[in-house]
C-alpha cells in the first residue's frame, strides 16, 4: 500500500516536470507588449469562443427575425439565459428590466434586446470593485484558496509570472503541504518563472510555512508574497479551519495582511462554483475571485452570476495554460467578446 502511494506520487511529479519543462521553454520567448495584465478584444474573443458560440447559437434561436417582443419570447429568453449559466436570480432581474424597458418604449423590436442586455450586464461591475488591493507599506500579501483541481497552483504561477515581469519582487509560499507533489509542483513553477519560493517538507504545518514566508518577505523587502494553501473541499470543516489559521498567522506577522484573499474557481463547474464561493466566504473574507479555465468551457456566463449572487468581484481570469494567459477582468471587454 505504501509502495503504491509512493509510485503514484512519483508519477505525479514526473508528469508535472514534463508539462512545466515545455512551459519553461515557451516562457523564454514571452513578452508583454500590452501592459502588465491587459489583453485585446481579439484575445478575449478567441479564448471565449466556446461560451460565445453557445450563447450566440441559443440567442439566435430565440431572437429570430420576425418575432415580436411578447411574453412567449421573454419566457424563451429567460430559459435560454439560465441554460447559459447566467443564473436564475440574475436572469430574473434581466428579464424584469427588459419587460420594464419594453413597457416604457425604451426598446421596441427584437434587435434591441442584445444591446440592452450588454449595457445592463456591463453595469454590474463598478470600476473600483476590481482593483487589486496594495499594501500601504511592506509586502502586498495575497492568500489564495480553492479546491483541488480548480487550477489554483497554476493560477498562482501566472500571477507571480506577470508581476515579476513588471519588475516586482515576488515570493511564493508552498503552504499546500498535504497533497502529493503539490510542493514540487509550485517549486518547478517558481524555478521556471524565476521567482523565490519558501517551502517545507510535505506534511509540515501549513501555518508554519506561512510564518516563515512572512519573515522572508519582510527581510528580503519583496513587493508581493503569494501563499498557496492546501486545496480543500468547501465541505471539509477541519481543513477550512486550517485555512483560517493560516490567515490569522499572516495577520499577526504583517500589519494589514492578507491584503487580498483570492478564491480560485474552476469556470467549467458552472453553478457549483457559486456554492464553493459561499462556503469559503464563511471561513475567510474573500476579496476577489480568480476564475480559471475560462477558455475551456461553454459556461462562461457564470462570471455574471458570481457577481450578482455573491457580490464578490472577479479580479482575474485564466484563459489558457501558458504563464501569460491571465488577464484582469474587464467587464466591457468580456461582455463584448461574449456577445460578439
mmCIF file of N, CA and C in Angstrom, residues 168-289:
data_model
loop_
_atom_site.group_PDB
_atom_site.id
_atom_site.type_symbol
_atom_site.label_atom_id
_atom_site.label_comp_id
_atom_site.label_asym_id
_atom_site.label_seq_id
_atom_site.Cartn_x
_atom_site.Cartn_y
_atom_site.Cartn_z
ATOM 1 N N UNK A 168 8.528 43.416 -10.320
ATOM 2 C CA UNK A 168 8.170 43.302 -8.911
ATOM 3 C C UNK A 168 8.893 42.092 -8.307
ATOM 4 N N UNK A 169 9.357 42.262 -7.069
ATOM 5 C CA UNK A 169 9.976 41.146 -6.356
ATOM 6 C C UNK A 169 8.873 40.301 -5.736
ATOM 7 N N UNK A 170 8.869 39.009 -6.075
ATOM 8 C CA UNK A 170 7.779 38.125 -5.677
ATOM 9 C C UNK A 170 8.318 36.895 -4.961
ATOM 10 N N UNK A 171 7.648 36.512 -3.875
ATOM 11 C CA UNK A 171 7.888 35.234 -3.208
ATOM 12 C C UNK A 171 6.577 34.454 -3.235
ATOM 13 N N UNK A 172 6.666 33.169 -3.572
ATOM 14 C CA UNK A 172 5.517 32.283 -3.441
ATOM 15 C C UNK A 172 5.784 31.345 -2.274
ATOM 16 N N UNK A 173 4.737 31.016 -1.535
ATOM 17 C CA UNK A 173 4.878 30.138 -0.368
ATOM 18 C C UNK A 173 4.065 28.881 -0.588
ATOM 19 N N UNK A 174 4.702 27.723 -0.436
ATOM 20 C CA UNK A 174 4.059 26.430 -0.678
ATOM 21 C C UNK A 174 3.402 25.927 0.605
ATOM 22 N N UNK A 175 2.253 26.510 0.937
ATOM 23 C CA UNK A 175 1.531 26.111 2.152
ATOM 24 C C UNK A 175 0.612 24.916 1.923
ATOM 25 N N UNK A 176 0.568 24.418 0.706
ATOM 26 C CA UNK A 176 -0.195 23.201 0.412
ATOM 27 C C UNK A 176 0.722 22.018 0.666
ATOM 28 N N UNK A 177 0.818 21.616 1.936
ATOM 29 C CA UNK A 177 1.774 20.569 2.318
ATOM 30 C C UNK A 177 1.127 19.196 2.432
ATOM 31 N N UNK A 178 -0.155 19.096 2.112
ATOM 32 C CA UNK A 178 -0.869 17.824 2.265
ATOM 33 C C UNK A 178 -0.938 17.023 0.976
ATOM 34 N N UNK A 179 -1.133 17.692 -0.131
ATOM 35 C CA UNK A 179 -1.361 16.986 -1.397
ATOM 36 C C UNK A 179 -0.061 16.495 -1.996
ATOM 37 N N UNK A 180 -0.069 15.286 -2.502
ATOM 38 C CA UNK A 180 1.116 14.701 -3.115
ATOM 39 C C UNK A 180 1.626 15.570 -4.258
ATOM 40 N N UNK A 181 2.892 15.872 -4.216
ATOM 41 C CA UNK A 181 3.591 16.616 -5.275
ATOM 42 C C UNK A 181 3.201 18.086 -5.360
ATOM 43 N N UNK A 182 2.379 18.589 -4.427
ATOM 44 C CA UNK A 182 1.962 19.994 -4.513
ATOM 45 C C UNK A 182 3.144 20.939 -4.329
ATOM 46 N N UNK A 183 3.993 20.648 -3.351
ATOM 47 C CA UNK A 183 5.176 21.484 -3.111
ATOM 48 C C UNK A 183 6.107 21.406 -4.309
ATOM 49 N N UNK A 184 6.256 20.203 -4.838
ATOM 50 C CA UNK A 184 7.103 20.006 -6.014
ATOM 51 C C UNK A 184 6.574 20.798 -7.212
ATOM 52 N N UNK A 185 5.260 20.775 -7.381
ATOM 53 C CA UNK A 185 4.641 21.478 -8.499
ATOM 54 C C UNK A 185 4.926 22.976 -8.433
ATOM 55 N N UNK A 186 4.726 23.570 -7.257
ATOM 56 C CA UNK A 186 4.963 25.004 -7.117
ATOM 57 C C UNK A 186 6.454 25.324 -7.225
ATOM 58 N N UNK A 187 7.304 24.405 -6.749
ATOM 59 C CA UNK A 187 8.756 24.605 -6.841
ATOM 60 C C UNK A 187 9.219 24.668 -8.288
ATOM 61 N N UNK A 188 8.668 23.780 -9.111
ATOM 62 C CA UNK A 188 9.031 23.765 -10.531
ATOM 63 C C UNK A 188 8.567 25.049 -11.205
ATOM 64 N N UNK A 189 7.332 25.458 -10.881
ATOM 65 C CA UNK A 189 6.828 26.718 -11.429
ATOM 66 C C UNK A 189 7.734 27.884 -11.031
ATOM 67 N N UNK A 190 8.099 27.945 -9.759
ATOM 68 C CA UNK A 190 8.927 29.051 -9.267
ATOM 69 C C UNK A 190 10.260 29.104 -10.006
ATOM 70 N N UNK A 191 10.834 27.935 -10.241
ATOM 71 C CA UNK A 191 12.100 27.879 -10.968
ATOM 72 C C UNK A 191 11.935 28.356 -12.404
ATOM 73 N N UNK A 192 10.873 27.927 -13.051
ATOM 74 C CA UNK A 192 10.669 28.268 -14.455
ATOM 75 C C UNK A 192 10.392 29.753 -14.664
ATOM 76 N N UNK A 193 9.597 30.341 -13.782
ATOM 77 C CA UNK A 193 9.222 31.746 -13.986
ATOM 78 C C UNK A 193 10.165 32.703 -13.268
ATOM 79 N N UNK A 194 11.115 32.146 -12.498
ATOM 80 C CA UNK A 194 12.148 32.982 -11.897
ATOM 81 C C UNK A 194 11.727 33.774 -10.672
ATOM 82 N N UNK A 195 10.939 33.153 -9.784
ATOM 83 C CA UNK A 195 10.581 33.824 -8.536
ATOM 84 C C UNK A 195 11.060 32.986 -7.351
ATOM 85 N N UNK A 196 11.169 33.622 -6.193
ATOM 86 C CA UNK A 196 11.609 32.943 -4.988
ATOM 87 C C UNK A 196 10.470 32.107 -4.405
ATOM 88 N N UNK A 197 10.852 31.067 -3.645
ATOM 89 C CA UNK A 197 9.846 30.225 -3.017
ATOM 90 C C UNK A 197 10.272 29.896 -1.587
ATOM 91 N N UNK A 198 9.299 29.848 -0.694
ATOM 92 C CA UNK A 198 9.501 29.372 0.672
ATOM 93 C C UNK A 198 8.697 28.094 0.803
ATOM 94 N N UNK A 199 9.350 27.024 1.276
ATOM 95 C CA UNK A 199 8.668 25.730 1.363
ATOM 96 C C UNK A 199 9.237 24.912 2.505
ATOM 97 N N UNK A 200 8.452 23.960 2.991
ATOM 98 C CA UNK A 200 8.875 22.957 3.953
ATOM 99 C C UNK A 200 8.665 21.594 3.323
ATOM 100 N N UNK A 201 8.953 20.562 4.095
ATOM 101 C CA UNK A 201 8.719 19.220 3.582
ATOM 102 C C UNK A 201 7.234 18.908 3.556
ATOM 103 N N UNK A 202 6.872 17.941 2.730
ATOM 104 C CA UNK A 202 5.483 17.512 2.656
ATOM 105 C C UNK A 202 5.024 17.044 4.031
ATOM 106 N N UNK A 203 3.813 17.435 4.425
ATOM 107 C CA UNK A 203 3.278 17.052 5.720
ATOM 108 C C UNK A 203 3.547 18.051 6.820
ATOM 109 N N UNK A 204 4.327 19.080 6.522
ATOM 110 C CA UNK A 204 4.630 20.104 7.527
ATOM 111 C C UNK A 204 3.387 20.930 7.826
ATOM 112 N N UNK A 205 3.439 21.683 8.927
ATOM 113 C CA UNK A 205 2.317 22.543 9.310
ATOM 114 C C UNK A 205 2.221 23.700 8.317
ATOM 115 N N UNK A 206 1.110 23.828 7.594
ATOM 116 C CA UNK A 206 0.962 24.908 6.616
ATOM 117 C C UNK A 206 1.121 26.296 7.234
ATOM 118 N N UNK A 207 0.648 26.463 8.468
ATOM 119 C CA UNK A 207 0.759 27.756 9.141
ATOM 120 C C UNK A 207 2.217 28.109 9.419
ATOM 121 N N UNK A 208 3.045 27.086 9.650
ATOM 122 C CA UNK A 208 4.468 27.327 9.875
ATOM 123 C C UNK A 208 5.149 27.810 8.597
ATOM 124 N N UNK A 209 4.718 27.259 7.458
ATOM 125 C CA UNK A 209 5.257 27.720 6.171
ATOM 126 C C UNK A 209 4.870 29.182 5.952
ATOM 127 N N UNK A 210 3.622 29.497 6.261
ATOM 128 C CA UNK A 210 3.150 30.877 6.109
ATOM 129 C C UNK A 210 3.939 31.823 7.010
ATOM 130 N N UNK A 211 4.232 31.392 8.216
ATOM 131 C CA UNK A 211 5.006 32.200 9.167
ATOM 132 C C UNK A 211 6.402 32.512 8.603
ATOM 133 N N UNK A 212 7.075 31.464 8.136
ATOM 134 C CA UNK A 212 8.421 31.641 7.577
ATOM 135 C C UNK A 212 8.388 32.495 6.312
ATOM 136 N N UNK A 213 7.346 32.338 5.522
ATOM 137 C CA UNK A 213 7.231 33.126 4.298
ATOM 138 C C UNK A 213 7.071 34.605 4.618
ATOM 139 N N UNK A 214 6.299 34.914 5.640
ATOM 140 C CA UNK A 214 6.123 36.315 6.057
ATOM 141 C C UNK A 214 7.445 36.906 6.530
ATOM 142 N N UNK A 215 8.199 36.119 7.283
ATOM 143 C CA UNK A 215 9.508 36.584 7.754
ATOM 144 C C UNK A 215 10.438 36.849 6.563
ATOM 145 N N UNK A 216 10.433 35.935 5.607
ATOM 146 C CA UNK A 216 11.299 36.086 4.430
ATOM 147 C C UNK A 216 10.877 37.292 3.598
ATOM 148 N N UNK A 217 9.580 37.487 3.427
ATOM 149 C CA UNK A 217 9.081 38.608 2.626
ATOM 150 C C UNK A 217 9.475 39.943 3.236
ATOM 151 N N UNK A 218 9.400 40.013 4.547
ATOM 152 C CA UNK A 218 9.770 41.249 5.234
ATOM 153 C C UNK A 218 11.277 41.478 5.176
ATOM 154 N N UNK A 219 12.054 40.423 5.444
ATOM 155 C CA UNK A 219 13.517 40.542 5.470
ATOM 156 C C UNK A 219 14.090 40.867 4.093
ATOM 157 N N UNK A 220 13.488 40.303 3.051
ATOM 158 C CA UNK A 220 14.012 40.482 1.693
ATOM 159 C C UNK A 220 13.389 41.681 0.977
ATOM 160 N N UNK A 221 12.478 42.362 1.660
ATOM 161 C CA UNK A 221 11.867 43.580 1.118
ATOM 162 C C UNK A 221 11.211 43.329 -0.235
ATOM 163 N N UNK A 222 10.376 42.284 -0.305
ATOM 164 C CA UNK A 222 9.716 41.951 -1.566
ATOM 165 C C UNK A 222 8.452 42.789 -1.729
ATOM 166 N N UNK A 223 7.968 42.825 -2.945
ATOM 167 C CA UNK A 223 6.747 43.578 -3.242
ATOM 168 C C UNK A 223 5.492 42.744 -3.011
ATOM 169 N N UNK A 224 5.574 41.443 -3.372
ATOM 170 C CA UNK A 224 4.401 40.574 -3.266
ATOM 171 C C UNK A 224 4.772 39.235 -2.641
ATOM 172 N N UNK A 225 3.928 38.790 -1.722
ATOM 173 C CA UNK A 225 4.011 37.444 -1.163
ATOM 174 C C UNK A 225 2.702 36.744 -1.508
ATOM 175 N N UNK A 226 2.800 35.616 -2.225
ATOM 176 C CA UNK A 226 1.605 34.882 -2.648
ATOM 177 C C UNK A 226 1.633 33.510 -1.984
ATOM 178 N N UNK A 227 0.604 33.211 -1.204
ATOM 179 C CA UNK A 227 0.554 31.959 -0.444
ATOM 180 C C UNK A 227 -0.399 30.964 -1.076
ATOM 181 N N UNK A 228 0.143 29.793 -1.440
ATOM 182 C CA UNK A 228 -0.659 28.703 -1.978
ATOM 183 C C UNK A 228 -1.122 27.842 -0.802
ATOM 184 N N UNK A 229 -2.417 27.768 -0.575
ATOM 185 C CA UNK A 229 -2.941 26.977 0.535
ATOM 186 C C UNK A 229 -3.423 25.627 0.043
ATOM 187 N N UNK A 230 -3.612 24.695 0.983
ATOM 188 C CA UNK A 230 -3.995 23.335 0.616
ATOM 189 C C UNK A 230 -5.344 23.322 -0.077
ATOM 190 N N UNK A 231 -5.417 22.647 -1.196
ATOM 191 C CA UNK A 231 -6.695 22.502 -1.882
ATOM 192 C C UNK A 231 -7.635 21.704 -1.007
ATOM 193 N N UNK A 232 -8.814 22.217 -0.806
ATOM 194 C CA UNK A 232 -9.737 21.551 0.109
ATOM 195 C C UNK A 232 -11.158 21.678 -0.415
ATOM 196 N N UNK A 233 -11.953 20.690 -0.070
ATOM 197 C CA UNK A 233 -13.377 20.789 -0.391
ATOM 198 C C UNK A 233 -14.020 21.769 0.559
ATOM 199 N N UNK A 234 -14.962 22.556 0.047
ATOM 200 C CA UNK A 234 -15.612 23.546 0.881
ATOM 201 C C UNK A 234 -16.465 22.915 1.974
ATOM 202 N N UNK A 235 -16.656 21.572 1.905
ATOM 203 C CA UNK A 235 -17.438 20.884 2.932
ATOM 204 C C UNK A 235 -16.567 20.297 4.042
ATOM 205 N N UNK A 236 -15.253 20.394 3.924
ATOM 206 C CA UNK A 236 -14.344 19.839 4.919
ATOM 207 C C UNK A 236 -14.042 20.886 5.991
ATOM 208 N N UNK A 237 -14.761 20.807 7.112
ATOM 209 C CA UNK A 237 -14.691 21.863 8.114
ATOM 210 C C UNK A 237 -13.318 21.963 8.771
ATOM 211 N N UNK A 238 -12.667 20.823 9.032
ATOM 212 C CA UNK A 238 -11.355 20.858 9.683
ATOM 213 C C UNK A 238 -10.326 21.555 8.804
ATOM 214 N N UNK A 239 -10.376 21.279 7.505
ATOM 215 C CA UNK A 239 -9.429 21.908 6.592
ATOM 216 C C UNK A 239 -9.747 23.388 6.409
ATOM 217 N N UNK A 240 -11.007 23.733 6.465
ATOM 218 C CA UNK A 240 -11.369 25.149 6.378
ATOM 219 C C UNK A 240 -10.855 25.900 7.604
ATOM 220 N N UNK A 241 -10.854 25.233 8.780
ATOM 221 C CA UNK A 241 -10.294 25.847 9.984
ATOM 222 C C UNK A 241 -8.789 26.074 9.821
ATOM 223 N N UNK A 242 -8.111 25.139 9.132
ATOM 224 C CA UNK A 242 -6.685 25.299 8.884
ATOM 225 C C UNK A 242 -6.421 26.519 8.012
ATOM 226 N N UNK A 243 -7.302 26.760 7.068
ATOM 227 C CA UNK A 243 -7.180 27.932 6.210
ATOM 228 C C UNK A 243 -7.326 29.209 7.038
ATOM 229 N N UNK A 244 -8.262 29.202 7.955
ATOM 230 C CA UNK A 244 -8.446 30.353 8.843
ATOM 231 C C UNK A 244 -7.202 30.567 9.707
ATOM 232 N N UNK A 245 -6.582 29.475 10.148
ATOM 233 C CA UNK A 245 -5.361 29.558 10.959
ATOM 234 C C UNK A 245 -4.236 30.224 10.182
ATOM 235 N N UNK A 246 -4.089 29.851 8.915
ATOM 236 C CA UNK A 246 -3.058 30.468 8.070
ATOM 237 C C UNK A 246 -3.307 31.970 7.954
ATOM 238 N N UNK A 247 -4.570 32.322 7.705
ATOM 239 C CA UNK A 247 -4.916 33.741 7.608
ATOM 240 C C UNK A 247 -4.543 34.491 8.883
ATOM 241 N N UNK A 248 -4.830 33.898 10.035
ATOM 242 C CA UNK A 248 -4.547 34.563 11.312
ATOM 243 C C UNK A 248 -3.053 34.706 11.562
ATOM 244 N N UNK A 249 -2.264 33.700 11.178
ATOM 245 C CA UNK A 249 -0.810 33.776 11.328
ATOM 246 C C UNK A 249 -0.248 34.914 10.486
ATOM 247 N N UNK A 250 -0.717 35.012 9.269
ATOM 248 C CA UNK A 250 -0.261 36.071 8.366
ATOM 249 C C UNK A 250 -0.631 37.448 8.924
ATOM 250 N N UNK A 251 -1.834 37.553 9.478
ATOM 251 C CA UNK A 251 -2.301 38.829 10.029
ATOM 252 C C UNK A 251 -1.447 39.284 11.204
ATOM 253 N N UNK A 252 -0.963 38.322 12.001
ATOM 254 C CA UNK A 252 -0.125 38.684 13.145
ATOM 255 C C UNK A 252 1.282 39.080 12.722
ATOM 256 N N UNK A 253 1.771 38.492 11.626
ATOM 257 C CA UNK A 253 3.157 38.741 11.206
ATOM 258 C C UNK A 253 3.314 40.036 10.417
ATOM 259 N N UNK A 254 2.325 40.363 9.581
ATOM 260 C CA UNK A 254 2.434 41.539 8.723
ATOM 261 C C UNK A 254 1.178 42.388 8.891
ATOM 262 N N UNK A 255 1.363 43.625 9.250
ATOM 263 C CA UNK A 255 0.239 44.515 9.501
ATOM 264 C C UNK A 255 -0.643 44.665 8.254
ATOM 265 N N UNK A 256 -1.943 44.474 8.465
ATOM 266 C CA UNK A 256 -2.881 44.632 7.358
ATOM 267 C C UNK A 256 -2.991 43.441 6.439
ATOM 268 N N UNK A 257 -2.227 42.387 6.700
ATOM 269 C CA UNK A 257 -2.243 41.200 5.839
ATOM 270 C C UNK A 257 -3.335 40.218 6.298
ATOM 271 N N UNK A 258 -3.841 39.398 5.369
ATOM 272 C CA UNK A 258 -3.565 39.410 3.939
ATOM 273 C C UNK A 258 -4.234 40.590 3.244
ATOM 274 N N UNK A 259 -3.520 41.180 2.316
ATOM 275 C CA UNK A 259 -4.043 42.332 1.586
ATOM 276 C C UNK A 259 -5.165 41.922 0.650
ATOM 277 N N UNK A 260 -4.992 40.797 0.025
ATOM 278 C CA UNK A 260 -6.004 40.214 -0.857
ATOM 279 C C UNK A 260 -6.214 38.756 -0.467
ATOM 280 N N UNK A 261 -7.461 38.297 -0.531
ATOM 281 C CA UNK A 261 -7.769 36.881 -0.376
ATOM 282 C C UNK A 261 -8.500 36.447 -1.634
ATOM 283 N N UNK A 262 -7.796 35.750 -2.498
ATOM 284 C CA UNK A 262 -8.360 35.334 -3.783
ATOM 285 C C UNK A 262 -8.845 33.890 -3.717
ATOM 286 N N UNK A 263 -10.011 33.659 -4.233
ATOM 287 C CA UNK A 263 -10.550 32.305 -4.352
ATOM 288 C C UNK A 263 -10.496 31.895 -5.812
ATOM 289 N N UNK A 264 -9.797 30.796 -6.085
ATOM 290 C CA UNK A 264 -9.721 30.281 -7.453
ATOM 291 C C UNK A 264 -10.889 29.340 -7.681
ATOM 292 N N UNK A 265 -11.688 29.638 -8.701
ATOM 293 C CA UNK A 265 -12.823 28.802 -9.075
ATOM 294 C C UNK A 265 -12.623 28.271 -10.491
ATOM 295 N N UNK A 266 -13.041 27.053 -10.687
ATOM 296 C CA UNK A 266 -12.967 26.413 -11.996
ATOM 297 C C UNK A 266 -14.231 26.779 -12.779
ATOM 298 N N UNK A 267 -14.066 27.548 -13.844
ATOM 299 C CA UNK A 267 -15.226 28.014 -14.612
ATOM 300 C C UNK A 267 -16.028 26.865 -15.212
ATOM 301 N N UNK A 268 -15.378 25.713 -15.412
ATOM 302 C CA UNK A 268 -16.074 24.591 -16.042
ATOM 303 C C UNK A 268 -17.101 23.951 -15.119
ATOM 304 N N UNK A 269 -17.066 24.282 -13.818
ATOM 305 C CA UNK A 269 -18.016 23.676 -12.878
ATOM 306 C C UNK A 269 -19.349 24.415 -12.841
ATOM 307 N N UNK A 270 -19.437 25.547 -13.513
ATOM 308 C CA UNK A 270 -20.711 26.256 -13.600
ATOM 309 C C UNK A 270 -21.252 26.684 -12.245
ATOM 310 N N UNK A 271 -22.521 26.401 -12.011
ATOM 311 C CA UNK A 271 -23.197 26.874 -10.809
ATOM 312 C C UNK A 271 -22.606 26.289 -9.519
ATOM 313 N N UNK A 272 -21.915 25.166 -9.592
ATOM 314 C CA UNK A 272 -21.283 24.601 -8.400
ATOM 315 C C UNK A 272 -20.236 25.558 -7.834
ATOM 316 N N UNK A 273 -19.662 26.393 -8.700
ATOM 317 C CA UNK A 273 -18.682 27.375 -8.243
ATOM 318 C C UNK A 273 -19.311 28.372 -7.278
ATOM 319 N N UNK A 274 -20.591 28.666 -7.460
ATOM 320 C CA UNK A 274 -21.299 29.580 -6.573
ATOM 321 C C UNK A 274 -21.334 29.018 -5.157
ATOM 322 N N UNK A 275 -21.655 27.734 -5.023
ATOM 323 C CA UNK A 275 -21.723 27.094 -3.707
ATOM 324 C C UNK A 275 -20.345 27.079 -3.047
ATOM 325 N N UNK A 276 -19.302 26.779 -3.823
ATOM 326 C CA UNK A 276 -17.955 26.792 -3.267
ATOM 327 C C UNK A 276 -17.619 28.165 -2.697
ATOM 328 N N UNK A 277 -17.924 29.200 -3.456
ATOM 329 C CA UNK A 277 -17.601 30.560 -3.021
ATOM 330 C C UNK A 277 -18.339 30.916 -1.732
ATOM 331 N N UNK A 278 -19.594 30.501 -1.617
ATOM 332 C CA UNK A 278 -20.362 30.800 -0.412
ATOM 333 C C UNK A 278 -19.738 30.152 0.817
ATOM 334 N N UNK A 279 -19.284 28.916 0.687
ATOM 335 C CA UNK A 279 -18.706 28.202 1.825
ATOM 336 C C UNK A 279 -17.342 28.768 2.205
ATOM 337 N N UNK A 280 -16.538 29.112 1.230
ATOM 338 C CA UNK A 280 -15.225 29.687 1.532
ATOM 339 C C UNK A 280 -15.366 31.048 2.200
ATOM 340 N N UNK A 281 -16.364 31.803 1.779
ATOM 341 C CA UNK A 281 -16.576 33.129 2.354
ATOM 342 C C UNK A 281 -16.909 33.035 3.838
ATOM 343 N N UNK A 282 -17.535 31.934 4.257
ATOM 344 C CA UNK A 282 -17.842 31.740 5.670
ATOM 345 C C UNK A 282 -16.579 31.528 6.496
ATOM 346 N N UNK A 283 -15.526 30.978 5.881
ATOM 347 C CA UNK A 283 -14.289 30.687 6.612
ATOM 348 C C UNK A 283 -13.313 31.858 6.567
ATOM 349 N N UNK A 284 -13.202 32.501 5.429
ATOM 350 C CA UNK A 284 -12.282 33.629 5.273
ATOM 351 C C UNK A 284 -12.978 34.712 4.453
ATOM 352 N N UNK A 285 -12.527 35.910 4.607
ATOM 353 C CA UNK A 285 -13.142 37.045 3.920
ATOM 354 C C UNK A 285 -12.580 37.160 2.506
ATOM 355 N N UNK A 286 -13.260 36.546 1.557
ATOM 356 C CA UNK A 286 -12.807 36.560 0.171
ATOM 357 C C UNK A 286 -12.942 37.976 -0.391
ATOM 358 N N UNK A 287 -11.861 38.501 -0.958
ATOM 359 C CA UNK A 287 -11.895 39.852 -1.521
ATOM 360 C C UNK A 287 -11.991 39.854 -3.042
ATOM 361 N N UNK A 288 -11.732 38.707 -3.649
ATOM 362 C CA UNK A 288 -11.803 38.647 -5.106
ATOM 363 C C UNK A 288 -11.720 37.212 -5.590
ATOM 364 N N UNK A 289 -12.100 37.013 -6.829
ATOM 365 C CA UNK A 289 -12.109 35.677 -7.424
ATOM 366 C C UNK A 289 -11.182 35.638 -8.630
#
